[in-house]
Coordinates of C-alpha atoms and ligand atoms in Angstrom, one line a residue:
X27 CA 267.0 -87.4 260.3
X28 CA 265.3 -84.3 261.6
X29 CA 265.9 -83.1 265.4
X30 CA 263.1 -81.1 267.0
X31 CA 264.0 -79.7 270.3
X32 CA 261.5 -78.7 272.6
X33 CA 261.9 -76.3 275.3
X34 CA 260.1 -74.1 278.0
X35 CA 261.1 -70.4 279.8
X36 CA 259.3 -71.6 283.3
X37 CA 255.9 -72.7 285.0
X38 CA 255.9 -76.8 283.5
X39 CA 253.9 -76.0 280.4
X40 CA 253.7 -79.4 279.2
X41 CA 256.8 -79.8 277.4
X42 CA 257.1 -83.5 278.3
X43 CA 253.4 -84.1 277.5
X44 CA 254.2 -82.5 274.4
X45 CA 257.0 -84.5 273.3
X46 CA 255.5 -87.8 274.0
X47 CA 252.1 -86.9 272.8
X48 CA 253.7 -86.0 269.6
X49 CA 255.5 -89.2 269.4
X50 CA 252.6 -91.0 269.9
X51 CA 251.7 -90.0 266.1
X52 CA 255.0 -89.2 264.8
X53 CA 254.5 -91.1 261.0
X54 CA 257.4 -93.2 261.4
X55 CA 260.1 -94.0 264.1
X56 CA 261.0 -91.6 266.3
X57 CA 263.6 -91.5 269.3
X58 CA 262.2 -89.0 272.7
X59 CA 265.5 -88.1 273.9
X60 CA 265.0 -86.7 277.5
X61 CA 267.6 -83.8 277.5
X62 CA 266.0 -81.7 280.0
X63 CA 269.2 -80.7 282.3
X64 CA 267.0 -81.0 285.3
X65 CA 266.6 -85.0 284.9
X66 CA 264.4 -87.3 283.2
X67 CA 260.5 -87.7 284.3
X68 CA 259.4 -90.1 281.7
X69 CA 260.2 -93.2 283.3
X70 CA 258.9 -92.1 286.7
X71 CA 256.0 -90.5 285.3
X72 CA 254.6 -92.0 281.7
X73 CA 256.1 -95.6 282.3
X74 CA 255.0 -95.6 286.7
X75 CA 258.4 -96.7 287.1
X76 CA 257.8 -100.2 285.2
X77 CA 260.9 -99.9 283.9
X78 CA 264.2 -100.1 285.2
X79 CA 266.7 -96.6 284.9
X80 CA 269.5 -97.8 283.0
X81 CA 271.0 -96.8 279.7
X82 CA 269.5 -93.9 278.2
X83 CA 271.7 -90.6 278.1
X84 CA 273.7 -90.8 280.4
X85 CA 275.6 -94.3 278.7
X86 CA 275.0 -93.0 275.5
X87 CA 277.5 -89.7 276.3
X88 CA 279.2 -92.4 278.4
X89 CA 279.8 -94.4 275.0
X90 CA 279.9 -91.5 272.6
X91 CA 282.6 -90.1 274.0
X92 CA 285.0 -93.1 273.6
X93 CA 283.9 -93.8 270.0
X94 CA 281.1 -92.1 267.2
X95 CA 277.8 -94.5 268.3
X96 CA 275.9 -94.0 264.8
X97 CA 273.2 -97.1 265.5
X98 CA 274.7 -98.3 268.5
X99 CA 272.8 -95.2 270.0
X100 CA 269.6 -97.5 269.9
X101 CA 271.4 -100.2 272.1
X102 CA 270.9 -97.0 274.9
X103 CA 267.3 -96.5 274.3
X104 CA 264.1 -98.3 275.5
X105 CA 261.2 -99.2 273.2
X106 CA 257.9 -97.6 273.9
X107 CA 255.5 -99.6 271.5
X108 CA 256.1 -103.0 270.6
X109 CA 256.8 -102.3 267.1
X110 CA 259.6 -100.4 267.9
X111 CA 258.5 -97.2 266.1
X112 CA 259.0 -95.4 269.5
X113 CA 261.8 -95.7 271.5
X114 CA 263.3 -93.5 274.9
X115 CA 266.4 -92.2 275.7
X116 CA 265.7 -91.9 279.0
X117 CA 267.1 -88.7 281.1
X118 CA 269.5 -88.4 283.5
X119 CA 268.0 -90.0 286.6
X120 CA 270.7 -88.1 289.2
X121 CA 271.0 -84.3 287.4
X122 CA 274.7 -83.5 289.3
X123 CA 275.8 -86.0 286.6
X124 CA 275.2 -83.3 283.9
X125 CA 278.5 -82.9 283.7
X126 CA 279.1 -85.5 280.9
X127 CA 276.9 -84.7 278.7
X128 CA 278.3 -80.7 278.7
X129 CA 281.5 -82.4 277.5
X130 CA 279.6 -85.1 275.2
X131 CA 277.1 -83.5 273.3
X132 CA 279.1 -82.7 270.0
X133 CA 279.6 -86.4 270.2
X134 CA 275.9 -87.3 271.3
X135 CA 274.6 -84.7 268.6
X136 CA 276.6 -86.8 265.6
X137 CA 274.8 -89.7 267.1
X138 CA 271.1 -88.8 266.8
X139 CA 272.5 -87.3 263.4
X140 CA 273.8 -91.1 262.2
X141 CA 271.5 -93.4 264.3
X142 CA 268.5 -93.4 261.5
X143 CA 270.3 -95.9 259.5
X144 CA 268.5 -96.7 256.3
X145 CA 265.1 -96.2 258.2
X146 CA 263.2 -92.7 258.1
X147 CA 263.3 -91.4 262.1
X148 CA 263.2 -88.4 263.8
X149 CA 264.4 -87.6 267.4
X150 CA 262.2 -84.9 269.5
X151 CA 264.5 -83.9 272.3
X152 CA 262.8 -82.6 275.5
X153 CA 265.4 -80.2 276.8
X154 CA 263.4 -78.6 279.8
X155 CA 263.5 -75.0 280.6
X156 CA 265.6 -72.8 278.9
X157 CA 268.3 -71.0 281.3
X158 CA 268.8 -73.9 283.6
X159 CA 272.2 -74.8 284.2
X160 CA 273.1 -77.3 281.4
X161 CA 270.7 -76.4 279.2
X162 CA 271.8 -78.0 276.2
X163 CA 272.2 -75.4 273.8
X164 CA 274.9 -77.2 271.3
X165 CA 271.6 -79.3 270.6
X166 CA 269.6 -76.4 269.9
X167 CA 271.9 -74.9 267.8
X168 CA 272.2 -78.0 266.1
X169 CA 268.3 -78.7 265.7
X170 CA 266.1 -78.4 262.6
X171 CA 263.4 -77.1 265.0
X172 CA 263.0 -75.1 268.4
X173 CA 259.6 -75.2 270.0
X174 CA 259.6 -72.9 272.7
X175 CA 256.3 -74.6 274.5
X176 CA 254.3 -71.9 276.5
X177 CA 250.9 -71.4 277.5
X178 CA 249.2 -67.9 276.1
X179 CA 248.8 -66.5 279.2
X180 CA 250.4 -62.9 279.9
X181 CA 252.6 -63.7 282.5
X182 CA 253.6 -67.1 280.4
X183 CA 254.3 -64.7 277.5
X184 CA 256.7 -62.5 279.7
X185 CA 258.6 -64.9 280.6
X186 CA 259.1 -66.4 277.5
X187 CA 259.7 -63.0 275.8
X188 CA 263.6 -62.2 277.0
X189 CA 264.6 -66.0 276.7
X190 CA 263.3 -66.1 272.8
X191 CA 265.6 -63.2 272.2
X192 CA 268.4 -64.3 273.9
X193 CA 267.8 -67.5 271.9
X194 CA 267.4 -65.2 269.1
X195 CA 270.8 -63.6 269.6
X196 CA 272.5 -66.8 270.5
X197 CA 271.7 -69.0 268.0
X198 CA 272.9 -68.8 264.1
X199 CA 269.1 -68.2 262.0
X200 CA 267.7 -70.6 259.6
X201 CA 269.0 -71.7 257.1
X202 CA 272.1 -72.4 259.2
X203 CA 270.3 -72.6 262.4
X204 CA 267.2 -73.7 263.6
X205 CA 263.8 -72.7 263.0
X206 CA 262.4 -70.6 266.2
X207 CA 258.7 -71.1 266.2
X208 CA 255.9 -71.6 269.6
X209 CA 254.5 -74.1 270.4
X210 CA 251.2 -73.4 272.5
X211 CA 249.2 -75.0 275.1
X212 CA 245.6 -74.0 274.7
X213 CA 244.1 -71.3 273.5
X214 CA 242.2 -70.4 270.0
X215 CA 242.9 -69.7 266.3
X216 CA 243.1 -65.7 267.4
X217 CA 244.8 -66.3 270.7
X218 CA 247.7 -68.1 268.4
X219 CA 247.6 -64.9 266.1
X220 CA 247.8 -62.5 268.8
X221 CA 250.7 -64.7 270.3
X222 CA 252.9 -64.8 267.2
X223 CA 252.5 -61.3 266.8
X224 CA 253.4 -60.4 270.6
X225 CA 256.5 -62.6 270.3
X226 CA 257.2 -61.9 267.1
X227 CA 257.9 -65.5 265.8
X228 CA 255.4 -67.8 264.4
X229 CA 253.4 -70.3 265.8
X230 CA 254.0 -73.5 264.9
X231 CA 250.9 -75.4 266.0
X232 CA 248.6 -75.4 269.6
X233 CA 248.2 -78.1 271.6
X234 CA 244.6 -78.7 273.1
X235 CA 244.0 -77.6 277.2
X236 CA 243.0 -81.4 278.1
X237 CA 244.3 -82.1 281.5
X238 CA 243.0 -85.8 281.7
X239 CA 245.0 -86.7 278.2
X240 CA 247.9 -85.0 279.1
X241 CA 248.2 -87.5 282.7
X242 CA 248.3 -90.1 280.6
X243 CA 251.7 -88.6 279.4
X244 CA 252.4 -87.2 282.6
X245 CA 251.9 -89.9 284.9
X246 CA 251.0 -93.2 282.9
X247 CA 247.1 -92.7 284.0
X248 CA 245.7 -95.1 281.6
X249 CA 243.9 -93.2 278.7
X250 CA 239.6 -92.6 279.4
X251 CA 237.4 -93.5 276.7
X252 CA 237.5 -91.5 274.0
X253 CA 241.5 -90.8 274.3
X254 CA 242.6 -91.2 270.9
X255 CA 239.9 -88.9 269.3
X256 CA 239.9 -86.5 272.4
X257 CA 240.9 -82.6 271.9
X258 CA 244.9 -83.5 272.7
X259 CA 245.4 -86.2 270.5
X260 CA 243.0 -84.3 268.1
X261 CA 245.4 -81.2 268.1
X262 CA 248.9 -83.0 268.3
X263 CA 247.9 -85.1 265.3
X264 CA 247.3 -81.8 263.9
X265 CA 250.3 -80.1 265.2
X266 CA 252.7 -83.6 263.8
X267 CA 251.3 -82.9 260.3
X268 CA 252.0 -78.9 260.7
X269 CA 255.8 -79.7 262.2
X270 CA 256.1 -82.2 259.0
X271 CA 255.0 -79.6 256.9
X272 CA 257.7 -77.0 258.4
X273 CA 261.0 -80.1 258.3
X274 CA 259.8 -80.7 255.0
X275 CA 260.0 -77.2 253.5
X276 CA 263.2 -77.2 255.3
X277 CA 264.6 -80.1 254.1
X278 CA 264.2 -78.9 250.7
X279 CA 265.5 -75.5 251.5
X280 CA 269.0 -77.8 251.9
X281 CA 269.0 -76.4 255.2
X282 CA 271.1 -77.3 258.0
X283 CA 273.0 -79.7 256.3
X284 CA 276.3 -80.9 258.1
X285 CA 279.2 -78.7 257.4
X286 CA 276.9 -76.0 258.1
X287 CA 276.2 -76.5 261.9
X288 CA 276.5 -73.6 264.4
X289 CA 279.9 -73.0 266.1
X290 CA 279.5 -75.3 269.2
X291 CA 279.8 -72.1 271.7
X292 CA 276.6 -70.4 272.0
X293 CA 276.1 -67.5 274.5
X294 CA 274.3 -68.2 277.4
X295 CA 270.2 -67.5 277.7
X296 CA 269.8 -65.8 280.9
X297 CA 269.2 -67.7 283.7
X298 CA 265.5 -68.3 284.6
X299 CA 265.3 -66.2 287.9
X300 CA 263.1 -68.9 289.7
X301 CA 262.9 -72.0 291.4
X302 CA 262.3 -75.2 289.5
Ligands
ATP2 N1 247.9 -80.0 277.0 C1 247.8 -80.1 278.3 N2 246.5 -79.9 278.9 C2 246.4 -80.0 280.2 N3 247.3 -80.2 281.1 C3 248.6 -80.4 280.6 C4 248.9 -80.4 279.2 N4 250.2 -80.6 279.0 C5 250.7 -80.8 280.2 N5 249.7 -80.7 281.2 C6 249.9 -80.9 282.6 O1 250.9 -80.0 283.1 C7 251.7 -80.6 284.0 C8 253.2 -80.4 283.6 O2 253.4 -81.1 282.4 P1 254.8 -81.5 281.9 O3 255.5 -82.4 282.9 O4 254.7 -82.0 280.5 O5 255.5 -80.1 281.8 P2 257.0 -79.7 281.6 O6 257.0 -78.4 280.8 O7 257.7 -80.8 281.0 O8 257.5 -79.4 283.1 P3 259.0 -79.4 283.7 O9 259.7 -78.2 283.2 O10 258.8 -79.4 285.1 O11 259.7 -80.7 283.2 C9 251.3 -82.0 284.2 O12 250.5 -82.1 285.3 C10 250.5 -82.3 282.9 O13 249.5 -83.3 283.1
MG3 MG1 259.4 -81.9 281.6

């Protein structure tokens, strides 16, 4: 089981459009764990509130902390298709209750880890801005894969800049740690090049500008005509082959194999310096 964190230094890129968008195509099952510290949107937003708020993280560090959930993690999450191939763990509806999962996420972190069973699956964890209170950084540090989603533009690039190297200095590197790579919203062939070498990091795959898609992540519009061969689901096809690419070199690497994970305490990335 591979965990792919995605995360943002400000301005909404489309992290949660990402996540789910990838999901969408991921090749086999897949669990969205909604980790962002500042609360879930996906059941507000993607599902128009059609489904009631209950289990999702918050029982699930509930549970984990009384005993180690290994499958009993999917008794938490919500199916997404029919076949069962994507499921939610839904966010924390009231964000003051972040509490729990800064004490539960060693425990949590064993779970996605276990839950995959005899089944391939994969968890993408949305895990919001980076600097937030309670950004979860036991997770990243635990992760195959960091995205850090931004859009290309120059005041995106600057904020993104001192939070990379903080993540940089905070996290253990591959092979231990995860792989740091972007994740970009828009922008060409060259514009990733000139990105990657700006930050310094590669970029792991771009993600087409196509605002009427991404509300169909964002807010449960239902797709237009066209949807499924349109430029986002074009690109994150695109971008799920390039990430399986990247999991499977590391997987072969022997990388981040238990035993090996990070130290749980990982300093602090600066705080964001602006309102959510
Ligand atoms: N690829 C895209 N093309 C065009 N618009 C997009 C794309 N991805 C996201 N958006 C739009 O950007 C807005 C923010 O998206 P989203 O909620 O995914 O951002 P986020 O990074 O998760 O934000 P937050 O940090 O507030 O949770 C939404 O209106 C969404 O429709
Ligand atoms: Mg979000």
């Amino acid at each position: 089981m591979s965990v792919v964190a995605l995360v943002s230094a400000k301005h909404s890129p489309g992290v949660t459009v990402a996540t789910l968008a990838m999901a969408s195509v991921w090749p086999w099952r897949v669990l969205v764990a909604e980790c962002d510290p500042a609360g879930g949107d996906i059941i507000a937003g993607y599902l128009r509130a059609q489904l009631p708020q209950r289990g999702g993280l918050l029982t699930a560090a509930l549970a984990a902390r009384r005993e180690p959930l290994g499958e009993g993690l999917w008794q938490h999450a919500t199916g997404l298709t029919s076949d069962g191939r994507v499921s939610l763990l839904s966010g924390l509806a009231d964000p003051s209750k972040g509490w729990v999962l800064q004490q539960a996420w060693p425990a949590l972190i064993d779970a996605f880890q276990e839950a995959a069973g005899e089944q391939p699956t994969d968890v993408l964890a949305d895990c919001g801005r980076l600097g937030a209170i309670g950004t979860p950084v036991q997770l990243l540090s635990r992760a195959d894969v960091v995205l850090l989603v931004t859009r290309p533009s120059p005041i995106d690039l600057a904020r993104v800049r001192p939070r990379l190297q903080a993540m940089q200095e905070g996290l253990p590197p591959p092979p231990v740690g995860p792989e740091l790579a972007v994740l970009l919203i828009g922008g060409s062939a060259r514009v990733a090049r000139e990105v990657s070498a700006v930050l310094g990091v590669p970029v792991a795959a771009t993600l087409a500008e196509d605002s009427d898609s991404a509300a169909v992540f964002a807010f449960g519009e239902p797709p237009r005509h066209g949807f499924a061969s349109g430029a986002l689901m074009t690109s994150t096809r695109q971008a799920v082959e390039q990430l399986q690419r990247l999991l499977t070199r590391r997987a072969l690497a022997g990388a981040g194999k238990p035993g090996e994970a990070a130290p749980a305490e990982v300093p602090p990335v600066p705080a964001s310096g602006g309102a959510r």
